Amino acid sequence: MYKYNNYSTILTTIFLFISIFQVLYGAPLSESDKLIVADHHRRWRLEAVPEPNSPIQQLTWNTTIEAEIQAHIDGCAKDSSPGALFGLYSEWKSSSSLSFSLNKTLKSVIDLAPTYDWPNKACLPGKQCTPYLAAMSNASRSFACAKSTKCGLLKTVFLCSYYPAGALPGVDPYKQKVVAPTPTPTTTPKPTTTPAPTTTPTPTTTPKPTTTPTPTTTPTPTTTPKPTTTPAPTVPPTPSPTPAPHPNETDWRTKGILPPVRRQANCGSCWAFGSVAVIESRYILKNGGDPNLLDLSEQQAVGCFPYGCQGGAVWRVFNGLLESGIQYEVDQPYLADNGTCTDNPIKPHIKWSSWNYIPATKDAIIQELKNGPVAAYLATRDTAWSNYKSGIANCQPIHTDTNHVIDVIGYNPVQDYWIIRNSWGSSWGLGGSMLLNASNDNCLMLKYRPAVVHF
């Protein structure tokens, strides 16, 4: 009986402790909490060290982001939020056990400032500075944070997301103020006597040109004998002028740099195929070679990054394989299945030097196309895609989000259409490609930022 009462007391104490914890720390952020979060961000940006070249943009609280990330962490998802996966947000997340301190959590972010290496535009070796970069990026204009205790006993998850995304590889969070060094003044020695000024030398006189020699007499040309009759001259036909190409017209299908059209089969790996095709084509564009002989491994991306055949993001391939590079298809063949993550460092890899997003605007994509194909997101839940065979396709205005990754390989300014390359095999569409109406954005290609790699 004593033991039972003792255990009962212990269980009651634990229950009370958990209840108190839930009361104190379990609720989502209160309005006063949000003010604290916003005030920290305001002060970080006002008091930034090193000093910015111009004031850093102040952030506004975004209730749409707040709702999205609250649902995300309440669902106990271990990966980044959907907005971050699609490159829409940059974000950071903190998990703590037992007591949670909002102020300490926020302070831990700005305390990461010394771990950013400004000269090399990267975190110091072995350091994690991404939360600082996300919070301080001058590219972002709005943000929100959320808190949840639904995913573990006495565990608190805190997440902040920023829009548009900053914290890009190789990009400073803001521009530093450049202070010109003050030169050390040289001491002018005081002469005992004022020296006579040195005489300014007389400039040398430009010599007169030598007299132009009298040219030798031009010999009298021999007289062409006069024909008895003057034949009528043959008038050549006036050639029709070749029209100059439009400065914004691009079609990489005609340049010999595109690999063969691939087929992703029954696996949601469009993100891997779209990314790898850009790597392949831009590698050929930079280094030359036969694009039919270059076949890189989509399976490496599918097997090594979260969700695999259930979906993914372009940035995971471009950034996640930046250091190691990507293997050839022959060394890791496509399975149309998640498989396992394998990367044999002994096998040859192809590496790129950097990658970046480009603005999700029509003009920005048109300009970037001049440098090579672009990986982009769009919506394909439409008969314009399922039934496409030829002509200029036009999506219906029914889409609310994207679900597919393709490569933009050209633009025709005369008829205003994109040239799209898909990963559904060469029997689909125009040999695996599509002409897509660019006069509207019904397919939502401009919703998320496209991306490219550089060699």
Short mmCIF file of C-alpha atoms in Angstrom, two decimals:
data_model
loop_
_atom_site.label_atom_id
_atom_site.label_comp_id
_atom_site.label_asym_id
_atom_site.label_seq_id
_atom_site.Cartn_x
_atom_site.Cartn_y
_atom_site.Cartn_z
CA MET A 1 0.00 0.00 0.00
CA TYR A 2 2.85 2.33 0.81
CA LYS A 3 4.54 1.57 -2.52
CA TYR A 4 1.32 2.17 -4.40
CA ASN A 5 0.82 5.53 -2.73
CA ASN A 6 4.45 6.42 -3.38
CA TYR A 7 4.16 5.60 -7.09
CA SER A 8 0.87 7.43 -7.24
CA THR A 9 2.46 10.51 -5.70
CA ILE A 10 5.32 10.37 -8.19
CA LEU A 11 2.95 10.03 -11.14
CA THR A 12 0.81 12.86 -9.84
CA THR A 13 3.87 15.06 -9.44
CA ILE A 14 5.00 14.26 -12.99
CA PHE A 15 1.52 14.98 -14.32
CA LEU A 16 1.41 18.31 -12.50
CA PHE A 17 4.87 19.19 -13.77
CA ILE A 18 3.89 18.45 -17.35
CA SER A 19 0.66 20.40 -16.91
CA ILE A 20 2.54 23.40 -15.56
CA PHE A 21 5.00 23.12 -18.45
CA GLN A 22 2.16 23.07 -20.97
CA VAL A 23 0.56 26.11 -19.35
CA LEU A 24 3.80 28.08 -19.23
CA TYR A 25 5.36 27.04 -22.52
CA GLY A 26 2.85 25.00 -24.51
CA ALA A 27 0.70 27.63 -26.17
CA PRO A 28 1.58 29.16 -29.53
CA LEU A 29 3.18 32.58 -29.49
CA SER A 30 1.03 35.16 -27.76
CA GLU A 31 0.62 38.68 -29.10
CA SER A 32 3.13 39.92 -26.54
CA ASP A 33 5.55 37.16 -27.63
CA LYS A 34 5.22 38.33 -31.22
CA LEU A 35 6.05 41.87 -30.16
CA ILE A 36 9.19 40.58 -28.43
CA VAL A 37 10.22 38.66 -31.55
CA ALA A 38 9.58 41.66 -33.79
CA ASP A 39 11.49 43.97 -31.45
CA HIS A 40 14.54 41.70 -31.46
CA HIS A 41 14.58 41.68 -35.26
CA ARG A 42 14.12 45.45 -35.39
CA ARG A 43 17.08 46.03 -33.07
CA TRP A 44 19.28 43.50 -34.86
CA ARG A 45 18.82 45.38 -38.10
CA LEU A 46 19.19 48.84 -36.59
CA GLU A 47 22.36 47.91 -34.69
CA ALA A 48 23.95 45.58 -37.24
CA VAL A 49 27.67 44.90 -36.88
CA PRO A 50 29.52 45.37 -39.15
CA GLU A 51 27.76 48.58 -40.09
CA PRO A 52 25.72 48.33 -43.31
CA ASN A 53 26.28 50.59 -46.29
CA SER A 54 22.64 51.72 -45.97
CA PRO A 55 19.91 50.91 -43.43
CA ILE A 56 18.79 47.28 -43.57
CA GLN A 57 15.16 46.84 -44.58
CA GLN A 58 12.89 46.42 -41.56
CA LEU A 59 10.63 43.34 -41.57
CA THR A 60 6.86 43.21 -41.25
CA TRP A 61 4.97 40.35 -39.59
CA ASN A 62 3.41 38.02 -42.18
CA THR A 63 0.29 36.26 -40.90
CA THR A 64 0.16 33.95 -43.93
CA ILE A 65 3.64 32.64 -43.17
CA GLU A 66 2.71 32.37 -39.49
CA ALA A 67 -0.26 30.10 -40.26
CA GLU A 68 1.80 27.93 -42.62
CA ILE A 69 4.72 27.33 -40.30
CA GLN A 70 2.50 26.86 -37.23
CA ALA A 71 0.69 24.04 -39.03
CA HIS A 72 4.05 22.66 -40.16
CA ILE A 73 5.62 22.38 -36.71
CA ASP A 74 2.35 21.27 -35.08
CA GLY A 75 2.47 18.36 -37.54
CA CYS A 76 5.92 17.39 -36.22
CA ALA A 77 7.53 17.51 -39.67
CA LYS A 78 11.27 17.04 -39.40
CA ASP A 79 12.15 18.74 -42.68
CA SER A 80 11.98 22.38 -43.71
CA SER A 81 8.60 23.99 -44.27
CA PRO A 82 7.06 23.66 -47.77
CA GLY A 83 7.81 27.31 -48.48
CA ALA A 84 11.48 26.78 -47.68
CA LEU A 85 11.63 23.57 -49.70
CA PHE A 86 10.45 25.49 -52.75
CA GLY A 87 12.96 28.28 -52.15
CA LEU A 88 10.26 30.75 -51.18
CA TYR A 89 11.43 31.25 -47.57
CA SER A 90 14.70 31.11 -45.73
CA GLU A 91 14.28 29.88 -42.17
CA TRP A 92 15.85 28.58 -39.00
CA LYS A 93 14.54 26.24 -36.33
CA SER A 94 15.40 25.67 -32.68
CA SER A 95 14.40 22.76 -30.43
CA SER A 96 14.72 22.80 -26.66
CA SER A 97 13.83 20.47 -23.82
CA LEU A 98 12.38 21.38 -20.44
CA SER A 99 12.24 25.15 -20.05
CA PHE A 100 12.00 27.35 -23.12
CA SER A 101 13.18 30.95 -23.08
CA LEU A 102 12.07 33.12 -25.98
CA ASN A 103 14.68 35.79 -25.29
CA LYS A 104 17.53 33.27 -24.96
CA THR A 105 16.47 31.55 -28.17
CA LEU A 106 16.48 34.83 -30.06
CA LYS A 107 19.77 35.92 -28.50
CA SER A 108 21.39 32.69 -29.67
CA VAL A 109 20.71 33.77 -33.27
CA ILE A 110 22.44 37.15 -33.14
CA ASP A 111 25.28 35.55 -31.15
CA LEU A 112 26.13 33.67 -34.36
CA ALA A 113 27.22 36.91 -36.08
CA PRO A 114 30.97 36.31 -35.43
CA THR A 115 30.74 32.91 -37.15
CA TYR A 116 30.14 34.52 -40.56
CA ASP A 117 33.29 35.03 -42.63
CA TRP A 118 32.64 38.24 -44.60
CA PRO A 119 35.72 38.08 -46.87
CA ASN A 120 34.84 34.55 -47.99
CA LYS A 121 31.05 35.02 -47.96
CA ALA A 122 30.52 31.82 -45.96
CA CYS A 123 30.26 30.46 -42.45
CA LEU A 124 33.58 29.84 -40.75
CA PRO A 125 34.74 26.23 -41.12
CA GLY A 126 32.84 23.98 -38.75
CA LYS A 127 30.39 26.75 -37.78
CA GLN A 128 26.66 27.08 -38.44
CA CYS A 129 25.65 30.66 -39.19
CA THR A 130 22.51 30.10 -41.32
CA PRO A 131 20.06 31.40 -38.65
CA TYR A 132 22.01 34.67 -38.49
CA LEU A 133 22.06 34.99 -42.29
CA ALA A 134 18.33 34.31 -42.58
CA ALA A 135 17.46 36.83 -39.88
CA MET A 136 19.73 39.57 -41.25
CA SER A 137 19.28 39.20 -45.01
CA ASN A 138 18.36 42.49 -46.65
CA ALA A 139 16.60 40.49 -49.39
CA SER A 140 13.73 39.63 -47.03
CA ARG A 141 10.79 41.94 -46.46
CA SER A 142 8.44 40.02 -44.15
CA PHE A 143 8.65 37.16 -41.67
CA ALA A 144 6.89 35.21 -38.94
CA CYS A 145 7.80 32.81 -36.16
CA ALA A 146 5.86 29.98 -34.52
CA LYS A 147 6.16 27.78 -31.44
CA SER A 148 4.85 24.28 -30.69
CA THR A 149 5.11 21.68 -27.91
CA LYS A 150 3.10 18.96 -29.66
CA CYS A 151 6.01 16.86 -30.82
CA GLY A 152 7.63 15.40 -27.75
CA LEU A 153 7.49 15.31 -23.99
CA LEU A 154 8.69 18.64 -22.60
CA LYS A 155 10.00 19.60 -26.04
CA THR A 156 9.51 23.05 -27.61
CA VAL A 157 10.06 23.71 -31.31
CA PHE A 158 10.54 27.31 -32.47
CA LEU A 159 10.64 28.21 -36.17
CA CYS A 160 11.13 31.53 -38.00
CA SER A 161 10.67 31.98 -41.77
CA TYR A 162 11.59 34.96 -43.96
CA TYR A 163 10.22 36.09 -47.33
CA PRO A 164 11.65 36.47 -49.91
CA ALA A 165 14.37 33.98 -49.09
CA GLY A 166 17.80 35.28 -48.21
CA ALA A 167 20.77 33.36 -46.78
CA LEU A 168 21.90 32.36 -50.27
CA PRO A 169 25.26 30.63 -50.72
CA GLY A 170 28.02 33.08 -51.55
CA VAL A 171 25.83 36.14 -50.94
CA ASP A 172 26.38 38.51 -48.00
CA PRO A 173 23.28 39.23 -45.89
CA TYR A 174 23.78 42.94 -46.58
CA LYS A 175 26.41 45.28 -47.98
CA GLN A 176 28.96 46.54 -45.49
CA LYS A 177 29.79 50.19 -45.19
CA VAL A 178 33.12 50.82 -46.85
CA VAL A 179 35.25 53.17 -44.79
CA ALA A 180 38.19 54.67 -46.65
CA PRO A 181 41.35 54.32 -44.55
CA THR A 182 42.70 57.59 -43.19
CA PRO A 183 46.23 58.02 -44.54
CA THR A 184 48.95 58.79 -42.05
CA PRO A 185 50.00 62.38 -42.78
CA THR A 186 53.62 62.78 -43.74
CA THR A 187 55.50 65.45 -41.77
CA THR A 188 56.69 68.30 -43.96
CA PRO A 189 60.29 69.07 -42.88
CA LYS A 190 60.86 72.70 -42.04
CA PRO A 191 63.75 73.99 -44.14
CA THR A 192 66.38 76.15 -42.47
CA THR A 193 66.32 78.43 -45.45
CA THR A 194 63.71 78.68 -48.10
CA PRO A 195 65.20 76.96 -51.06
CA ALA A 196 64.94 78.57 -54.41
CA PRO A 197 62.24 76.91 -56.40
CA THR A 198 63.47 74.66 -59.06
CA THR A 199 62.95 75.98 -62.53
CA THR A 200 60.19 74.32 -64.44
CA PRO A 201 61.92 72.73 -67.39
CA THR A 202 61.06 74.13 -70.74
CA PRO A 203 59.05 71.59 -72.59
CA THR A 204 60.77 70.09 -75.53
CA THR A 205 59.64 71.54 -78.81
CA THR A 206 57.67 69.31 -81.03
CA PRO A 207 59.89 68.90 -84.05
CA LYS A 208 58.57 70.06 -87.33
CA PRO A 209 57.57 67.24 -89.51
CA THR A 210 59.92 66.52 -92.31
CA THR A 211 58.79 67.78 -95.67
CA THR A 212 56.46 65.36 -97.31
CA PRO A 213 58.39 63.95 -100.23
CA THR A 214 57.01 64.60 -103.65
CA PRO A 215 55.33 61.43 -104.71
CA THR A 216 56.64 59.69 -107.71
CA THR A 217 54.61 60.22 -110.83
CA THR A 218 51.69 57.87 -111.12
CA PRO A 219 52.12 55.93 -114.31
CA THR A 220 49.52 56.54 -116.92
CA PRO A 221 47.25 53.54 -116.99
CA THR A 222 47.08 51.58 -120.12
CA THR A 223 44.04 52.43 -122.18
CA THR A 224 41.36 49.80 -122.30
CA PRO A 225 40.48 49.28 -125.93
CA LYS A 226 37.01 50.51 -126.70
CA PRO A 227 34.69 47.73 -127.75
CA THR A 228 32.89 48.13 -130.99
CA THR A 229 29.56 47.74 -129.19
CA THR A 230 28.86 48.18 -125.50
CA PRO A 231 27.13 45.07 -124.10
CA ALA A 232 24.25 45.63 -121.71
CA PRO A 233 25.51 45.01 -118.16
CA THR A 234 24.12 42.02 -116.33
CA VAL A 235 22.21 43.27 -113.31
CA PRO A 236 22.54 40.84 -110.39
CA PRO A 237 19.29 40.16 -108.51
CA THR A 238 18.92 42.13 -105.31
CA PRO A 239 19.27 39.65 -102.43
CA SER A 240 16.52 39.76 -99.84
CA PRO A 241 17.99 40.96 -96.54
CA THR A 242 18.44 38.36 -93.81
CA PRO A 243 16.31 39.47 -90.87
CA ALA A 244 18.33 40.15 -87.74
CA PRO A 245 17.46 37.79 -84.89
CA HIS A 246 15.42 39.27 -82.07
CA PRO A 247 17.74 40.07 -79.11
CA ASN A 248 15.49 38.14 -76.71
CA GLU A 249 14.98 35.05 -78.86
CA THR A 250 16.58 31.88 -77.48
CA ASP A 251 16.20 28.23 -78.49
CA TRP A 252 18.78 25.85 -77.02
CA ARG A 253 17.33 22.96 -79.05
CA THR A 254 19.33 24.23 -82.02
CA LYS A 255 22.67 24.74 -80.23
CA GLY A 256 23.78 21.15 -79.65
CA ILE A 257 24.09 21.36 -75.87
CA LEU A 258 20.95 19.56 -74.65
CA PRO A 259 21.15 15.96 -73.41
CA PRO A 260 18.56 13.44 -74.66
CA VAL A 261 15.09 13.76 -73.14
CA ARG A 262 14.82 11.52 -70.06
CA ARG A 263 11.82 9.72 -68.57
CA GLN A 264 11.19 9.84 -64.83
CA ALA A 265 8.64 6.99 -65.01
CA ASN A 266 6.38 6.25 -62.03
CA CYS A 267 8.35 8.33 -59.51
CA GLY A 268 7.84 11.95 -58.46
CA SER A 269 11.45 12.78 -59.28
CA CYS A 270 10.89 15.67 -61.71
CA TRP A 271 12.92 17.89 -59.36
CA ALA A 272 15.95 15.61 -59.80
CA PHE A 273 15.57 15.33 -63.59
CA GLY A 274 15.03 19.07 -64.07
CA SER A 275 18.07 19.90 -61.93
CA VAL A 276 20.39 17.32 -63.48
CA ALA A 277 19.44 18.34 -67.04
CA VAL A 278 20.49 21.93 -66.28
CA ILE A 279 23.80 20.66 -64.85
CA GLU A 280 24.39 18.53 -67.97
CA SER A 281 23.52 21.21 -70.52
CA ARG A 282 25.46 24.00 -68.78
CA TYR A 283 28.47 21.70 -68.41
CA ILE A 284 28.44 21.04 -72.18
CA LEU A 285 27.94 24.74 -72.84
CA LYS A 286 31.03 25.57 -70.77
CA ASN A 287 33.32 22.65 -71.62
CA GLY A 288 32.09 21.37 -74.98
CA GLY A 289 31.56 17.73 -75.87
CA ASP A 290 28.76 15.52 -77.11
CA PRO A 291 25.61 15.95 -75.00
CA ASN A 292 24.46 12.48 -76.05
CA LEU A 293 27.41 11.00 -74.18
CA LEU A 294 26.93 12.91 -70.91
CA ASP A 295 24.48 11.15 -68.59
CA LEU A 296 24.56 12.06 -64.90
CA SER A 297 22.83 10.26 -62.04
CA GLU A 298 19.35 11.46 -61.07
CA GLN A 299 19.23 8.50 -58.68
CA GLN A 300 21.94 10.03 -56.50
CA ALA A 301 19.62 12.96 -55.81
CA VAL A 302 16.50 10.80 -55.40
CA GLY A 303 18.22 8.47 -52.95
CA CYS A 304 20.12 11.03 -50.92
CA PHE A 305 17.57 13.77 -50.28
CA PRO A 306 14.31 13.73 -48.28
CA TYR A 307 11.09 12.43 -49.86
CA GLY A 308 12.75 11.10 -53.03
CA CYS A 309 9.93 9.90 -55.30
CA GLN A 310 7.43 11.84 -53.19
CA GLY A 311 8.86 15.18 -54.33
CA GLY A 312 11.77 17.49 -53.72
CA ALA A 313 13.36 20.81 -54.61
CA VAL A 314 15.92 22.05 -57.11
CA TRP A 315 18.05 23.75 -54.48
CA ARG A 316 18.64 20.43 -52.73
CA VAL A 317 20.49 19.13 -55.79
CA PHE A 318 22.35 22.34 -56.66
CA ASN A 319 23.39 23.07 -53.07
CA GLY A 320 23.44 19.59 -51.55
CA LEU A 321 25.84 18.18 -54.16
CA LEU A 322 27.89 21.36 -54.57
CA GLU A 323 30.91 20.04 -52.66
CA SER A 324 30.85 16.37 -53.67
CA GLY A 325 29.61 16.74 -57.23
CA ILE A 326 27.33 14.28 -59.00
CA GLN A 327 28.13 10.80 -60.24
CA TYR A 328 27.53 9.41 -63.72
CA GLU A 329 24.43 7.40 -64.53
CA VAL A 330 26.51 4.29 -65.23
CA ASP A 331 27.80 4.30 -61.63
CA GLN A 332 24.39 4.90 -60.00
CA PRO A 333 21.60 4.00 -62.47
CA TYR A 334 18.06 5.31 -62.17
CA LEU A 335 15.66 3.02 -60.27
CA ALA A 336 12.41 5.04 -60.36
CA ASP A 337 12.39 4.34 -56.62
CA ASN A 338 13.86 5.95 -53.52
CA GLY A 339 16.55 3.30 -53.14
CA THR A 340 19.38 4.09 -50.74
CA CYS A 341 21.82 6.97 -50.60
CA THR A 342 25.15 5.91 -52.03
CA ASP A 343 28.03 8.03 -53.24
CA ASN A 344 31.28 6.33 -54.18
CA PRO A 345 34.03 8.97 -53.90
CA ILE A 346 36.36 6.81 -55.99
CA LYS A 347 34.07 7.08 -59.01
CA PRO A 348 34.28 10.18 -61.24
CA HIS A 349 32.05 13.14 -60.44
CA ILE A 350 31.14 16.36 -62.19
CA LYS A 351 31.27 19.50 -60.03
CA TRP A 352 29.98 23.04 -60.51
CA SER A 353 31.45 26.14 -58.91
CA SER A 354 28.25 27.80 -57.67
CA TRP A 355 24.51 28.11 -58.10
CA ASN A 356 21.91 30.81 -57.57
CA TYR A 357 18.26 31.69 -57.78
CA ILE A 358 17.08 34.20 -60.35
CA PRO A 359 14.11 36.53 -59.83
CA ALA A 360 10.75 34.95 -60.61
CA THR A 361 9.94 37.46 -63.35
CA LYS A 362 9.47 37.04 -67.06
CA ASP A 363 12.22 39.50 -67.95
CA ALA A 364 14.74 37.87 -65.60
CA ILE A 365 14.15 34.41 -67.08
CA ILE A 366 14.40 35.75 -70.64
CA GLN A 367 17.76 37.34 -69.84
CA GLU A 368 19.11 34.28 -67.97
CA LEU A 369 18.13 32.02 -70.88
CA LYS A 370 20.89 33.68 -72.89
CA ASN A 371 23.35 31.98 -70.51
CA GLY A 372 21.75 28.53 -70.69
CA PRO A 373 18.71 26.45 -69.65
CA VAL A 374 16.91 27.25 -66.39
CA ALA A 375 15.25 24.89 -63.87
CA ALA A 376 11.78 26.17 -62.90
CA TYR A 377 8.63 25.12 -61.06
CA LEU A 378 5.12 25.17 -62.54
CA ALA A 379 1.66 23.56 -62.33
CA THR A 380 0.69 20.66 -64.61
CA ARG A 381 -2.68 19.55 -63.18
CA ASP A 382 -4.28 20.56 -66.46
CA THR A 383 -5.36 18.97 -69.74
CA ALA A 384 -3.02 21.43 -71.44
CA TRP A 385 -0.27 19.09 -70.24
CA SER A 386 -1.89 15.66 -70.27
CA ASN A 387 -3.21 16.09 -73.84
CA TYR A 388 -0.35 18.12 -75.31
CA LYS A 389 1.00 17.07 -78.71
CA SER A 390 1.87 20.28 -80.57
CA GLY A 391 1.18 24.01 -80.89
CA ILE A 392 1.28 26.64 -78.17
CA ALA A 393 -0.23 25.31 -74.94
CA ASN A 394 -2.22 27.50 -72.59
CA CYS A 395 -2.93 26.53 -68.98
CA GLN A 396 -6.34 27.19 -67.52
CA PRO A 397 -6.52 29.76 -64.67
CA ILE A 398 -7.32 27.07 -62.10
CA HIS A 399 -4.04 26.47 -60.29
CA THR A 400 -3.14 27.55 -56.76
CA ASP A 401 0.32 26.00 -56.44
CA THR A 402 3.04 24.27 -58.43
CA ASN A 403 3.63 20.50 -58.58
CA HIS A 404 6.32 19.95 -61.21
CA VAL A 405 9.87 20.93 -62.20
CA ILE A 406 10.88 21.43 -65.82
CA ASP A 407 13.65 23.12 -67.77
CA VAL A 408 13.03 26.35 -69.65
CA ILE A 409 15.19 26.01 -72.77
CA GLY A 410 14.01 28.93 -74.88
CA TYR A 411 11.73 31.88 -75.52
CA ASN A 412 10.09 33.17 -78.72
CA PRO A 413 9.35 36.92 -78.45
CA VAL A 414 7.42 37.13 -81.72
CA GLN A 415 4.72 34.68 -80.64
CA ASP A 416 5.43 35.12 -76.92
CA TYR A 417 5.91 31.53 -75.80
CA TRP A 418 8.33 29.58 -73.62
CA ILE A 419 10.07 26.46 -74.86
CA ILE A 420 9.79 23.89 -72.09
CA ARG A 421 11.64 20.57 -71.80
CA ASN A 422 9.91 17.88 -69.74
CA SER A 423 11.01 14.56 -68.21
CA TRP A 424 8.13 12.43 -69.51
CA GLY A 425 10.06 10.83 -72.37
CA SER A 426 10.53 11.81 -76.01
CA SER A 427 7.14 10.43 -77.09
CA TRP A 428 5.37 13.22 -75.17
CA GLY A 429 4.70 16.55 -76.87
CA LEU A 430 7.22 17.83 -79.41
CA GLY A 431 9.86 15.18 -78.85
CA GLY A 432 9.67 15.74 -75.10
CA SER A 433 9.24 19.52 -75.27
CA MET A 434 6.35 22.00 -75.19
CA LEU A 435 5.63 25.51 -76.40
CA LEU A 436 3.91 27.28 -73.50
CA ASN A 437 2.02 30.57 -73.72
CA ALA A 438 4.10 33.25 -71.98
CA SER A 439 1.55 36.05 -72.22
CA ASN A 440 -0.01 34.82 -68.96
CA ASP A 441 1.24 32.91 -65.94
CA ASN A 442 -1.65 30.50 -65.54
CA CYS A 443 0.83 27.65 -65.01
CA LEU A 444 2.39 29.62 -62.10
CA MET A 445 5.93 29.42 -63.50
CA LEU A 446 6.61 32.82 -61.94
CA LYS A 447 5.42 31.86 -58.44
CA TYR A 448 8.75 30.47 -57.22
CA ARG A 449 12.27 31.48 -58.17
CA PRO A 450 14.01 29.40 -60.85
CA ALA A 451 17.62 28.36 -60.34
CA VAL A 452 20.81 27.68 -62.32
CA VAL A 453 24.34 26.37 -61.77
CA HIS A 454 27.64 27.85 -62.92
CA PHE A 455 30.83 26.12 -64.05
#
